[in-house]
PDB file of C-alpha atoms in Angstrom:
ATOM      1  CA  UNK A   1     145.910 -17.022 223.767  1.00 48.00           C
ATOM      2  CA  UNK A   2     147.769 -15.178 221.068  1.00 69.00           C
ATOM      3  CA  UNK A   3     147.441 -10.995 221.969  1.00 73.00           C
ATOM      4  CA  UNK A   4     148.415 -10.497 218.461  1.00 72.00           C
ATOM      5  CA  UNK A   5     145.931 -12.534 216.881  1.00 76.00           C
ATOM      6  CA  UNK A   6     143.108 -11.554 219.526  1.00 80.00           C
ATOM      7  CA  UNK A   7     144.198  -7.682 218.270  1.00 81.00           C
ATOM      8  CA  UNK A   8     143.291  -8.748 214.727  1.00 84.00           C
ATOM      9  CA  UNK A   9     140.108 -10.206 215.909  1.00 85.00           C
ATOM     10  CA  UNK A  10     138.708  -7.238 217.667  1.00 89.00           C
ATOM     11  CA  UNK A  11     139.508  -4.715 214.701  1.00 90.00           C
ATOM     12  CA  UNK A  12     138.211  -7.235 212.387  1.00 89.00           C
ATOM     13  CA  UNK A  13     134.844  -7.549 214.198  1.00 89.00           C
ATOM     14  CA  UNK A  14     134.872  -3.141 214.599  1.00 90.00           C
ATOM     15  CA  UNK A  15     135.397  -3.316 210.918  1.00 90.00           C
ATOM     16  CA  UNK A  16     132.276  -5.395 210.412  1.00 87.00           C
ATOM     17  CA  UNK A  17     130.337  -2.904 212.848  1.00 89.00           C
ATOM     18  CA  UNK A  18     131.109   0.041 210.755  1.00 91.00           C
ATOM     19  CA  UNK A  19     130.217  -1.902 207.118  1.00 86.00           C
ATOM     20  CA  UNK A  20     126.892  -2.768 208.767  1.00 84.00           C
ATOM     21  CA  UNK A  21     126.341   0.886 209.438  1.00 88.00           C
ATOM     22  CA  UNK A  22     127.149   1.840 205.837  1.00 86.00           C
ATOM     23  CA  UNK A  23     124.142  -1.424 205.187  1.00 80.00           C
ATOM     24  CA  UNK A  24     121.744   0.205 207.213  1.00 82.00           C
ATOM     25  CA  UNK A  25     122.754   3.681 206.088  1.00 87.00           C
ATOM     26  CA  UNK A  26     122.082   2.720 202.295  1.00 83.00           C
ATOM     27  CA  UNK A  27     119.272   0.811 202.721  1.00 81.00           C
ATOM     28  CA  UNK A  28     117.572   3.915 204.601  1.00 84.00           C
ATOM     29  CA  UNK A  29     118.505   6.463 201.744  1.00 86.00           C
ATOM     30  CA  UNK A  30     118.200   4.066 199.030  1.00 81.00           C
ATOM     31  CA  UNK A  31     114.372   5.380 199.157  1.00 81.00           C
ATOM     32  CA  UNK A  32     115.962   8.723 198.211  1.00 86.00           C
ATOM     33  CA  UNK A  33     118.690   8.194 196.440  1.00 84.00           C
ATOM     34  CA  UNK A  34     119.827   5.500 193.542  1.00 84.00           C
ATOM     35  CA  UNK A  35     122.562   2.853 195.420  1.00 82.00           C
ATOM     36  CA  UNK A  36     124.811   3.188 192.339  1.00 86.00           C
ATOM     37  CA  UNK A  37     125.180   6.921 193.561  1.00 88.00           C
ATOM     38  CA  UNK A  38     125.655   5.988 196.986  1.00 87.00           C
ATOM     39  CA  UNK A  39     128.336   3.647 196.120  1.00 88.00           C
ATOM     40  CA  UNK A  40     130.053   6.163 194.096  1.00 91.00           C
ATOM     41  CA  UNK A  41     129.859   8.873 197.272  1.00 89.00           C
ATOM     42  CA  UNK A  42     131.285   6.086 199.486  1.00 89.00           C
ATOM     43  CA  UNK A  43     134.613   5.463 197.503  1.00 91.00           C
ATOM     44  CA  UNK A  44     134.599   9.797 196.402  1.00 93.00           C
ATOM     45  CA  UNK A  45     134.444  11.288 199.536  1.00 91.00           C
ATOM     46  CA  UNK A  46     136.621   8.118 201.371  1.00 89.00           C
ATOM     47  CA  UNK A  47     139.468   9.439 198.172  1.00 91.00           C
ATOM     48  CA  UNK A  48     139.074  13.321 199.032  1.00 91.00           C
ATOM     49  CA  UNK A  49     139.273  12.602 202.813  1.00 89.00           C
ATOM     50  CA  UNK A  50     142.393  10.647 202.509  1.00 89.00           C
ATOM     51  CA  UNK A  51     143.682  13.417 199.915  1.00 90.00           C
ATOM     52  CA  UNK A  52     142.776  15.817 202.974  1.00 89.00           C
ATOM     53  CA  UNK A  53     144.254  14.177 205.702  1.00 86.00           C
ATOM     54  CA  UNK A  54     146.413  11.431 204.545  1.00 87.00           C
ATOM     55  CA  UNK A  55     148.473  12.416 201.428  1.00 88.00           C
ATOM     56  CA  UNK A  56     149.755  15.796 202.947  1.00 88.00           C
ATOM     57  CA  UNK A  57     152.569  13.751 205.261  1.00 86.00           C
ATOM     58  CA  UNK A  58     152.324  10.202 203.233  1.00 84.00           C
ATOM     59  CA  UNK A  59     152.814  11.609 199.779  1.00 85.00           C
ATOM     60  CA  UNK A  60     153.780   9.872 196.928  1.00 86.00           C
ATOM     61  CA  UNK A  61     154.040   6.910 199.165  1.00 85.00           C
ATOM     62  CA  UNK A  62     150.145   6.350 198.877  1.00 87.00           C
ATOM     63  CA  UNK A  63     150.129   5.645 194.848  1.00 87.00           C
ATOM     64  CA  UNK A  64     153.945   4.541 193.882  1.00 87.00           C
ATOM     65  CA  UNK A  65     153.711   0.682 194.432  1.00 88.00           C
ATOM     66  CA  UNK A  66     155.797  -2.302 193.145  1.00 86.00           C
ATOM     67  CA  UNK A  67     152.505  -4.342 192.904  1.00 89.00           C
ATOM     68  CA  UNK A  68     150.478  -1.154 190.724  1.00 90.00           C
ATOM     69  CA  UNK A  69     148.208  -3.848 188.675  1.00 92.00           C
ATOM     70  CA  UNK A  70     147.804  -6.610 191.816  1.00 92.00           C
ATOM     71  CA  UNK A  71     146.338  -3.039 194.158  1.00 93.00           C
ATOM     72  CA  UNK A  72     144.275  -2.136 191.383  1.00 95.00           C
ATOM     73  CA  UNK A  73     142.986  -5.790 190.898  1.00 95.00           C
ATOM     74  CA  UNK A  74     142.376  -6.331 194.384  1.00 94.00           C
ATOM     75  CA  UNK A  75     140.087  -3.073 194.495  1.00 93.00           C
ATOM     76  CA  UNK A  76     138.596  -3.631 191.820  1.00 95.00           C
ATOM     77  CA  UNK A  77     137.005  -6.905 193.365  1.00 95.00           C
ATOM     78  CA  UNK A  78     136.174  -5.310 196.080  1.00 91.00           C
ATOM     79  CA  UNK A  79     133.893  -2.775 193.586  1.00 92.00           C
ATOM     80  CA  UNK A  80     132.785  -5.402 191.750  1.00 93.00           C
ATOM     81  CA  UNK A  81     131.572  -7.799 194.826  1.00 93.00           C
ATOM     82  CA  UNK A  82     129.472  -4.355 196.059  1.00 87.00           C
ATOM     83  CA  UNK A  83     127.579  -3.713 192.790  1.00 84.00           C
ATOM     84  CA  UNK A  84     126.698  -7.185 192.646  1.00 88.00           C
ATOM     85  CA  UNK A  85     125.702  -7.858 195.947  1.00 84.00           C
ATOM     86  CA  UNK A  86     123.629  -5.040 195.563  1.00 77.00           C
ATOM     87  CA  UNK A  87     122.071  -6.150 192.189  1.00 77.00           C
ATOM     88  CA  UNK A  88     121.292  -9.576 194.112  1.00 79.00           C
ATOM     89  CA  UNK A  89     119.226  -7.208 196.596  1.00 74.00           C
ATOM     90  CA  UNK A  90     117.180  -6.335 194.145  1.00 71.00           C
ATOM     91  CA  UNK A  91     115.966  -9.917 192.961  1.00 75.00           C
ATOM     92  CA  UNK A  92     116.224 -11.524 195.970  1.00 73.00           C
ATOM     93  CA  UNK A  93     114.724 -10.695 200.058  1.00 65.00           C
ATOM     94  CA  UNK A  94     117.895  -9.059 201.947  1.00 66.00           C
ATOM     95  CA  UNK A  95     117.788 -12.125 204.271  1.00 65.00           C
ATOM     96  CA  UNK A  96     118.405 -14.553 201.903  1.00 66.00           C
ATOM     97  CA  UNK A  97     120.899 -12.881 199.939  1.00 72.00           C
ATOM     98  CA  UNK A  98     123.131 -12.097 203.221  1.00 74.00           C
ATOM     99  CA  UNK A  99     123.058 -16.215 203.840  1.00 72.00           C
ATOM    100  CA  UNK A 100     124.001 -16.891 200.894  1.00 75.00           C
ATOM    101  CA  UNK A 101     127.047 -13.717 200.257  1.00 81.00           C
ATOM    102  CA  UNK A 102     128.278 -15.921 203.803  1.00 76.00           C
ATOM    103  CA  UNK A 103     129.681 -18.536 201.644  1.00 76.00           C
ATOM    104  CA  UNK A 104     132.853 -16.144 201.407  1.00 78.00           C
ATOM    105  CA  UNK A 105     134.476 -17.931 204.604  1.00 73.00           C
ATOM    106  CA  UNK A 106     134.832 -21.172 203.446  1.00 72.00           C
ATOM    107  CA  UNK A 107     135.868 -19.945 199.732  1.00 78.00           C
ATOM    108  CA  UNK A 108     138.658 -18.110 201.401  1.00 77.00           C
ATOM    109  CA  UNK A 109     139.285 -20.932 203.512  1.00 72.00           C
ATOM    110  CA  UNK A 110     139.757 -23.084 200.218  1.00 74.00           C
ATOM    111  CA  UNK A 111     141.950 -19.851 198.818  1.00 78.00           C
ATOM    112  CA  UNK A 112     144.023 -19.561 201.383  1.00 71.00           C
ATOM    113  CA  UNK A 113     145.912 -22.850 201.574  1.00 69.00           C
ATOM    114  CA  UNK A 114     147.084 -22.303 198.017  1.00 68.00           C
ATOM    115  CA  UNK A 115     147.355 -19.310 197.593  1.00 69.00           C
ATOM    116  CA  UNK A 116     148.815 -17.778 200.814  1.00 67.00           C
ATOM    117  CA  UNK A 117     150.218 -21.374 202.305  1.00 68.00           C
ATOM    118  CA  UNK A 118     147.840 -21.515 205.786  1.00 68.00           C
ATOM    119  CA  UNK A 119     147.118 -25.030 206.814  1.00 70.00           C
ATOM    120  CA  UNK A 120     144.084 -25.655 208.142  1.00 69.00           C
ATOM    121  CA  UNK A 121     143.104 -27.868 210.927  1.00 73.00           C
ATOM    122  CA  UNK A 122     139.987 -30.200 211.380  1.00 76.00           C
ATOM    123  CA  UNK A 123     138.634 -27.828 214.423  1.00 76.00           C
ATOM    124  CA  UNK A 124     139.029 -24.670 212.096  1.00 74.00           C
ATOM    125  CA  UNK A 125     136.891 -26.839 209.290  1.00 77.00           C
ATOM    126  CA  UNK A 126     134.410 -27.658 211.883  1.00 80.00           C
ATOM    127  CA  UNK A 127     134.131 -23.705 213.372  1.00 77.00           C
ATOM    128  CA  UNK A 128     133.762 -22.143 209.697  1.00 77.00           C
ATOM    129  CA  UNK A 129     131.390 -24.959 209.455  1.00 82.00           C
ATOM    130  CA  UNK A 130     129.525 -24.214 212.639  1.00 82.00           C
ATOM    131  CA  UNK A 131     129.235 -20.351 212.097  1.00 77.00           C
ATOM    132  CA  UNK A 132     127.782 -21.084 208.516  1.00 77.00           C
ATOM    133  CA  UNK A 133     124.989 -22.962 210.066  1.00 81.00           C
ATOM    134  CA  UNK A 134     124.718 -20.659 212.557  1.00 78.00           C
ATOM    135  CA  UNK A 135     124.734 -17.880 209.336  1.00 73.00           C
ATOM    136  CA  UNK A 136     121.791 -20.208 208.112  1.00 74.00           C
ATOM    137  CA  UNK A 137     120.034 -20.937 210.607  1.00 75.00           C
ATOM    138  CA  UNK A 138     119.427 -16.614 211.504  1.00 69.00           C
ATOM    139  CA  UNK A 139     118.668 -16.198 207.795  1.00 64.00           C
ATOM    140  CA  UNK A 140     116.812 -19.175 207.258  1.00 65.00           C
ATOM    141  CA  UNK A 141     116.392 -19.217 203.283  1.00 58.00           C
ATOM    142  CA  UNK A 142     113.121 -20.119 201.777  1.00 55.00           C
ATOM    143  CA  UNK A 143     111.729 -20.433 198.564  1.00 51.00           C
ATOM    144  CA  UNK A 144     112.410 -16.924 197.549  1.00 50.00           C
ATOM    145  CA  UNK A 145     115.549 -17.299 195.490  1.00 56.00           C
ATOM    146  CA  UNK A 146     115.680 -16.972 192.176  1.00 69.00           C
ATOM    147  CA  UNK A 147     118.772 -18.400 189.445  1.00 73.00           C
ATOM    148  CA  UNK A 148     119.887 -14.764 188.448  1.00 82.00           C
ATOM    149  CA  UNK A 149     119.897 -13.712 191.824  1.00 80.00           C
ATOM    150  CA  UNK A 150     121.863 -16.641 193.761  1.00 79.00           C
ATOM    151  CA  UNK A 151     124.213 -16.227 190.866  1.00 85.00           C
ATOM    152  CA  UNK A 152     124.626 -12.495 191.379  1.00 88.00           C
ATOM    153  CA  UNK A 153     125.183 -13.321 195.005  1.00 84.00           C
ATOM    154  CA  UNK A 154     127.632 -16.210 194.668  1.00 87.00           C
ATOM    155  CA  UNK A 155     130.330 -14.261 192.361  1.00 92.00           C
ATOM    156  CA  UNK A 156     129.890 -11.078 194.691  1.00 93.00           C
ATOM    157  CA  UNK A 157     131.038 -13.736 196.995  1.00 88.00           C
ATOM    158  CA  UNK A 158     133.529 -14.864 195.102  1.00 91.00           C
ATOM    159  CA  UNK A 159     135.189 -11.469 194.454  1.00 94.00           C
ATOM    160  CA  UNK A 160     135.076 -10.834 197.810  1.00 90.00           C
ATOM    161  CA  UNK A 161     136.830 -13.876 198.984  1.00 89.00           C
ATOM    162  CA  UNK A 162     139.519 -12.668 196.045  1.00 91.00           C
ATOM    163  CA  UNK A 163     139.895  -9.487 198.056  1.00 90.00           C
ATOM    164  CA  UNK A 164     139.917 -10.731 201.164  1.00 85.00           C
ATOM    165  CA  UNK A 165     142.997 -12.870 200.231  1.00 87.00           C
ATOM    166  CA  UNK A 166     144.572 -10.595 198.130  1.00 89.00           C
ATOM    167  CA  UNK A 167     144.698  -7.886 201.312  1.00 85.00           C
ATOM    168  CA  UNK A 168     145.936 -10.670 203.273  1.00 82.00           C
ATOM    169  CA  UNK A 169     148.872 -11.429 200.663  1.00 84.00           C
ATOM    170  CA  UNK A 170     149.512  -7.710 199.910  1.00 87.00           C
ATOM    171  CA  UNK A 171     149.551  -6.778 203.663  1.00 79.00           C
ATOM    172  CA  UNK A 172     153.235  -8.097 203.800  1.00 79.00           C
ATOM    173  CA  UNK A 173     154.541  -5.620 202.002  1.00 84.00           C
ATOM    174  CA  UNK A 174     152.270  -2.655 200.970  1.00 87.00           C
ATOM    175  CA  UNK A 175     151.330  -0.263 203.944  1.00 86.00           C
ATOM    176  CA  UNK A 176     147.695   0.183 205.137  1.00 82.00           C
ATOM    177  CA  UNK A 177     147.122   4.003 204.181  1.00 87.00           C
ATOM    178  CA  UNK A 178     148.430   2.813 200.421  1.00 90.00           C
ATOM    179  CA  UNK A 179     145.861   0.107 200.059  1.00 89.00           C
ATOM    180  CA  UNK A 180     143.099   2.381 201.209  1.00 87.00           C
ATOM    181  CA  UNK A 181     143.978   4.681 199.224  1.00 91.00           C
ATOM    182  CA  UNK A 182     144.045   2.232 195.760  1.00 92.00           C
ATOM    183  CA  UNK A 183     140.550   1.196 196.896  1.00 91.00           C
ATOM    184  CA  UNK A 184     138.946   4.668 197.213  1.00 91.00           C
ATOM    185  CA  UNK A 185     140.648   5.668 193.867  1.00 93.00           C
ATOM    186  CA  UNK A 186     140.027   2.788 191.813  1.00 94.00           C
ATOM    187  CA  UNK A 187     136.548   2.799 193.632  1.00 93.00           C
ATOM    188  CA  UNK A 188     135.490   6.230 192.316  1.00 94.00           C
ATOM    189  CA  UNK A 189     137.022   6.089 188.994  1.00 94.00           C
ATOM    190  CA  UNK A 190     135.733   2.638 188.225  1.00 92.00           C
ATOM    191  CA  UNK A 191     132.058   3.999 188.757  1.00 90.00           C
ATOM    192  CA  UNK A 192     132.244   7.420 187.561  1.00 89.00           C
ATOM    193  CA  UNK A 193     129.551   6.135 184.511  1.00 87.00           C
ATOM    194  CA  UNK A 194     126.900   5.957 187.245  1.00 82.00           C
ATOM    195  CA  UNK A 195     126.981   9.785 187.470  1.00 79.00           C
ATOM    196  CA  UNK A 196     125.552   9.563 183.908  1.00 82.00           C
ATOM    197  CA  UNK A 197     123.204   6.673 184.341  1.00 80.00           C
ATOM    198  CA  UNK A 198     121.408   7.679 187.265  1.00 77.00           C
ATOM    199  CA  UNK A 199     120.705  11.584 187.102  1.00 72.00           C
ATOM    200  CA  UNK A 200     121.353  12.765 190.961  1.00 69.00           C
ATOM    201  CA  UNK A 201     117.366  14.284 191.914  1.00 67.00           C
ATOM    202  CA  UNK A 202     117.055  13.890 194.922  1.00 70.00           C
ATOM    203  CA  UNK A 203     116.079  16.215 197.864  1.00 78.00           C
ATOM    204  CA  UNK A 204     117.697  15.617 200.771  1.00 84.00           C
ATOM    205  CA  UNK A 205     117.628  17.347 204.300  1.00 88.00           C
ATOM    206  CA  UNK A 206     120.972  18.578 206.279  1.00 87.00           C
ATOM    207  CA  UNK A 207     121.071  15.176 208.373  1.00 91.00           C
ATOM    208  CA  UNK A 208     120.687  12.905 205.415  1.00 90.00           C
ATOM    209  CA  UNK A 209     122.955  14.863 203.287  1.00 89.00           C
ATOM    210  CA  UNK A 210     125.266  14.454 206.282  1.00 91.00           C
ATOM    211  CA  UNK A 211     124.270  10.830 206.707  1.00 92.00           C
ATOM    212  CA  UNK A 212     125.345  10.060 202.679  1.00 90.00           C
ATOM    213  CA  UNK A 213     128.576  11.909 203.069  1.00 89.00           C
ATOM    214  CA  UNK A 214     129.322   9.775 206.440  1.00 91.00           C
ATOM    215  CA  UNK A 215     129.300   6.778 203.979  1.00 89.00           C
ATOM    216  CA  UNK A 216     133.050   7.332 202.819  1.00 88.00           C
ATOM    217  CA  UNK A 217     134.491   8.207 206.358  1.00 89.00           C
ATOM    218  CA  UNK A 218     132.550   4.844 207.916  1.00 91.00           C
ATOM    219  CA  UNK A 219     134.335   2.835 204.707  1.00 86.00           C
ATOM    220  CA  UNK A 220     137.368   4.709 205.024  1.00 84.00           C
ATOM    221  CA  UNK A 221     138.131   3.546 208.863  1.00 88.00           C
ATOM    222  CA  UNK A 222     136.328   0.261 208.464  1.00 87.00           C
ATOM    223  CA  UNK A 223     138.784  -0.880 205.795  1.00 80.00           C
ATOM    224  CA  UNK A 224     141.570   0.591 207.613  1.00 83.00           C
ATOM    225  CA  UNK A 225     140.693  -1.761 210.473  1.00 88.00           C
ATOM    226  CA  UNK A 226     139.796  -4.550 208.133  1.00 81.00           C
ATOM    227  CA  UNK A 227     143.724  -4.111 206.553  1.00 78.00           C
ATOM    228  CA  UNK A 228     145.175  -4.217 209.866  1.00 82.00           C
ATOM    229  CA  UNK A 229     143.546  -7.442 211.691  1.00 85.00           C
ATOM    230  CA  UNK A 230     145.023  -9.329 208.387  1.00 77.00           C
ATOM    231  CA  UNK A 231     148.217  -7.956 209.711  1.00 77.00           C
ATOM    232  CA  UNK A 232     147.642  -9.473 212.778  1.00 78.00           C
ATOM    233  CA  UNK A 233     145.731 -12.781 212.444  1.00 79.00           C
ATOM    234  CA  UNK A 234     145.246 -15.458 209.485  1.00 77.00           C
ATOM    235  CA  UNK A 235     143.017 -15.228 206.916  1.00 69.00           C
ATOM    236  CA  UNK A 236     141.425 -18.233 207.515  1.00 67.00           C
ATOM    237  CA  UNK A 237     140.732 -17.058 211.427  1.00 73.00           C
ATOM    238  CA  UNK A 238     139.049 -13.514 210.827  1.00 78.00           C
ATOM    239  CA  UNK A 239     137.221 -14.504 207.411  1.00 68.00           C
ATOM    240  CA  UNK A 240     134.882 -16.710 209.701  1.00 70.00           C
ATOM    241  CA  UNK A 241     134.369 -13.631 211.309  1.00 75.00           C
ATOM    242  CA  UNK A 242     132.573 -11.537 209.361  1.00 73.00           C
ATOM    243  CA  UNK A 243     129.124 -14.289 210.036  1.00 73.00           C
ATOM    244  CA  UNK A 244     129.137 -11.601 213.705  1.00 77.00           C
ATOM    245  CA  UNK A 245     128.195  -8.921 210.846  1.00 77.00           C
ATOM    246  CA  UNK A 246     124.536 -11.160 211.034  1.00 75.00           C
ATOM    247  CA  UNK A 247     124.652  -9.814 214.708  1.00 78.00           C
ATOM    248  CA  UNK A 248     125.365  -6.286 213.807  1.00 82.00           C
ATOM    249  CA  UNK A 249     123.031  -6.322 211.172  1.00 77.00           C
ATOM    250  CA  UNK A 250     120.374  -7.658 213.638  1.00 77.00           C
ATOM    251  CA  UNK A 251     121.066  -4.698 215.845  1.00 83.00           C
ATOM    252  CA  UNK A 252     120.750  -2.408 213.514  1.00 82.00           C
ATOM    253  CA  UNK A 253     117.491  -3.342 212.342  1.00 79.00           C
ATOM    254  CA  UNK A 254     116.337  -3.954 215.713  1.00 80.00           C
ATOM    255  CA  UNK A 255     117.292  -0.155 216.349  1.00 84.00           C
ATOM    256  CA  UNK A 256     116.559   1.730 213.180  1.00 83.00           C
ATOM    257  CA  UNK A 257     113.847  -0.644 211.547  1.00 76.00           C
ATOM    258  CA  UNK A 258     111.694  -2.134 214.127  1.00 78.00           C
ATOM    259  CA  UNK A 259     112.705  -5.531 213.048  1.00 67.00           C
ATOM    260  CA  UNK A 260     112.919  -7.688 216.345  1.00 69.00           C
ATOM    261  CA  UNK A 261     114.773 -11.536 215.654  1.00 67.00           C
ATOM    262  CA  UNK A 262     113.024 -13.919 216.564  1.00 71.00           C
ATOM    263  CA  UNK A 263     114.129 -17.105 218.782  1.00 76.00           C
ATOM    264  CA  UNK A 264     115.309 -19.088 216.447  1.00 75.00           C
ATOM    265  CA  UNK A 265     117.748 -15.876 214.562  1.00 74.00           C
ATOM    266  CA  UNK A 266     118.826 -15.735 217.920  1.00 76.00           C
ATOM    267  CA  UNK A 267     119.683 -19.062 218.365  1.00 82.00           C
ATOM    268  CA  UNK A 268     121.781 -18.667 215.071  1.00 77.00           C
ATOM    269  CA  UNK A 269     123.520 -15.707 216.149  1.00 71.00           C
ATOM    270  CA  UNK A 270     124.866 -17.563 219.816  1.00 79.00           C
ATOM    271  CA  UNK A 271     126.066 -20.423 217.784  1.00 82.00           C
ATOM    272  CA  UNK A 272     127.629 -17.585 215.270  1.00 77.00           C
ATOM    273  CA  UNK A 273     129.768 -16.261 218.379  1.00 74.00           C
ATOM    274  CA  UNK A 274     130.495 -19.725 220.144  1.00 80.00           C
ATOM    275  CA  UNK A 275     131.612 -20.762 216.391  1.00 78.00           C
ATOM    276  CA  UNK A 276     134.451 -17.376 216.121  1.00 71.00           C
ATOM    277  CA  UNK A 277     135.427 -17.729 219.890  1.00 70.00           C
ATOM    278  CA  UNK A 278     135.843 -21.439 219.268  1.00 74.00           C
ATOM    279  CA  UNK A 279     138.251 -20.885 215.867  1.00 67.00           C
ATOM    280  CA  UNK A 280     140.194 -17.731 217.750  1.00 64.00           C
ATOM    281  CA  UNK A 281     141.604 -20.440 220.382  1.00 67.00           C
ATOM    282  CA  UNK A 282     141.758 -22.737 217.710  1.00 65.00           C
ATOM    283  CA  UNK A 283     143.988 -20.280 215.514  1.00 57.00           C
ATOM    284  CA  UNK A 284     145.746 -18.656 218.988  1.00 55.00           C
ATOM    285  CA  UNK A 285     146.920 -22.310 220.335  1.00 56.00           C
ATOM    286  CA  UNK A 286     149.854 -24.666 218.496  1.00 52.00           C
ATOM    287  CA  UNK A 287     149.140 -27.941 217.010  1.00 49.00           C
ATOM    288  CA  UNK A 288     149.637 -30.641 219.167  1.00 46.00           C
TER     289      UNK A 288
END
């Protein structure tokens, strides 16, 4: 098996860990707090931690790009797929929404022959295939969905298959602490007009202060990761990936919420894993 790729894989599945933190962490203070102002504290304090940390030794080297408008572009999907998805939320049960946001594998599968030139084989068809049932099958969508809201959900999927591939493409040449820092910029200017549209009134104590301000480091790393597994491994191996984020977000719940899966959600999630290990030695071994 490939290290290299295998490297990619872990830090792509840590990256998934830490986004379904920032899920569970926004669905708790949501009751609080308005998710359009939660968004915009994720991508703020993920800009003035970088600003803190980062741009002291990087310097100009985190904005000056050859690609300016491509960076911006690519973040700007990434903001766009989040207020969506989270617009979906709100028309449609959480459960069926995720299953249906999981359709981002196979769109970047389709993406990424064209557009980045990775041929795919029939057992990587059949593994995206596999963990998408497997995505299903733990979600199990009923009668709950509604035409706005699968709509909302399916171009949230959409631009995040764009900025899956466009972090893949841009990884070749622009350095992981520069596209970080394009998304947390872009990020917080892009929804600075939330500030205004939802009034911040909320009372919140030390820990869930703390908790909200968390949101932006959790992003922060959790991209950084994401950025670097496309360094290491294909597109079209870690985007199958993110269907372990089900498991995560299983966890979580099971943890913070109460909410136990049942057999069947667990069912989905072992064919989830089989599905990824199955396309990593796919991905890790040469044609024959």
């Amino acid at each position: 098996m490939n290290l290299r790729h295998l490297h990619g894989v872990l830090l792509f599945l840590s990256a998934f860990l830490l986004f379904a933190l920032i899920d569970t962490s926004i669905k708790y203070l949501s009751a609080f707090v308005a998710v359009p102002l939660l968004l915009w504290l994720r991508f703020f304090v993920h800009a003035v931690s970088m600003l803190l940390v980062v741009a002291p030794s990087e310097g100009w080297s985190l904005v000056v790009t050859r690609r300016p408008w491509l960076m911006t572009f690519r973040a700007l999907m990434l903001v766009c797929s989040s207020l969506l998805l989270q617009l979906a939320f709100k028309r449609m049960p959480l459960a069926e929404t995720t299953s249906l946001f999981f359709v981002t594998p196979l769109i970047v599968a389709v993406l990424a022959g064209p557009l980045l030139g990775e041929k795919l084989r029939l057992r990587t068809w059949l593994a995206i295939v596999g963990g998408f049932s497997g995505a299903l099958l733990v979600a199990r969508p009923g009668g709950a969905l509604v035409g706005d809201g699968v709509a909302l959900t399916l171009c949230a999927a959409l631009c995040y298959s764009v900025y899956q591939v466009l972090t893949r493409k841009l990884s070749a040449s622009e350095p992981v602490m520069r596209q970080l820092f394009y998304t947390a910029l872009v990020g917080t200017v892009a929804m600075l007009p939330v500030l205004w549209m939802f009034p911040f009134e909320a009372n919140l104590s030390w820990w869930q202060s703390a908790l909200a301000l968390s949101l932006g480091i959790l992003a922060g790393v959790g991209h950084f990761f994401f950025i670097r597994a496309f360094r290491d491994s294909p597109a079209s191996t870690l985007s199958p990936m993110m269907y372990f984020q089900l498991v995560w977000v299983s966890l979580l719940g099971w943890l913070v919420f109460g909410q136990y899966p049942d057999a069947l959600s667990m069912l989905g999630m072992l064919i989830i894993v089989i599905s990824g290990l199955v396309l990593v030695v796919t991905r890790s071994t040469p044609a024959s």
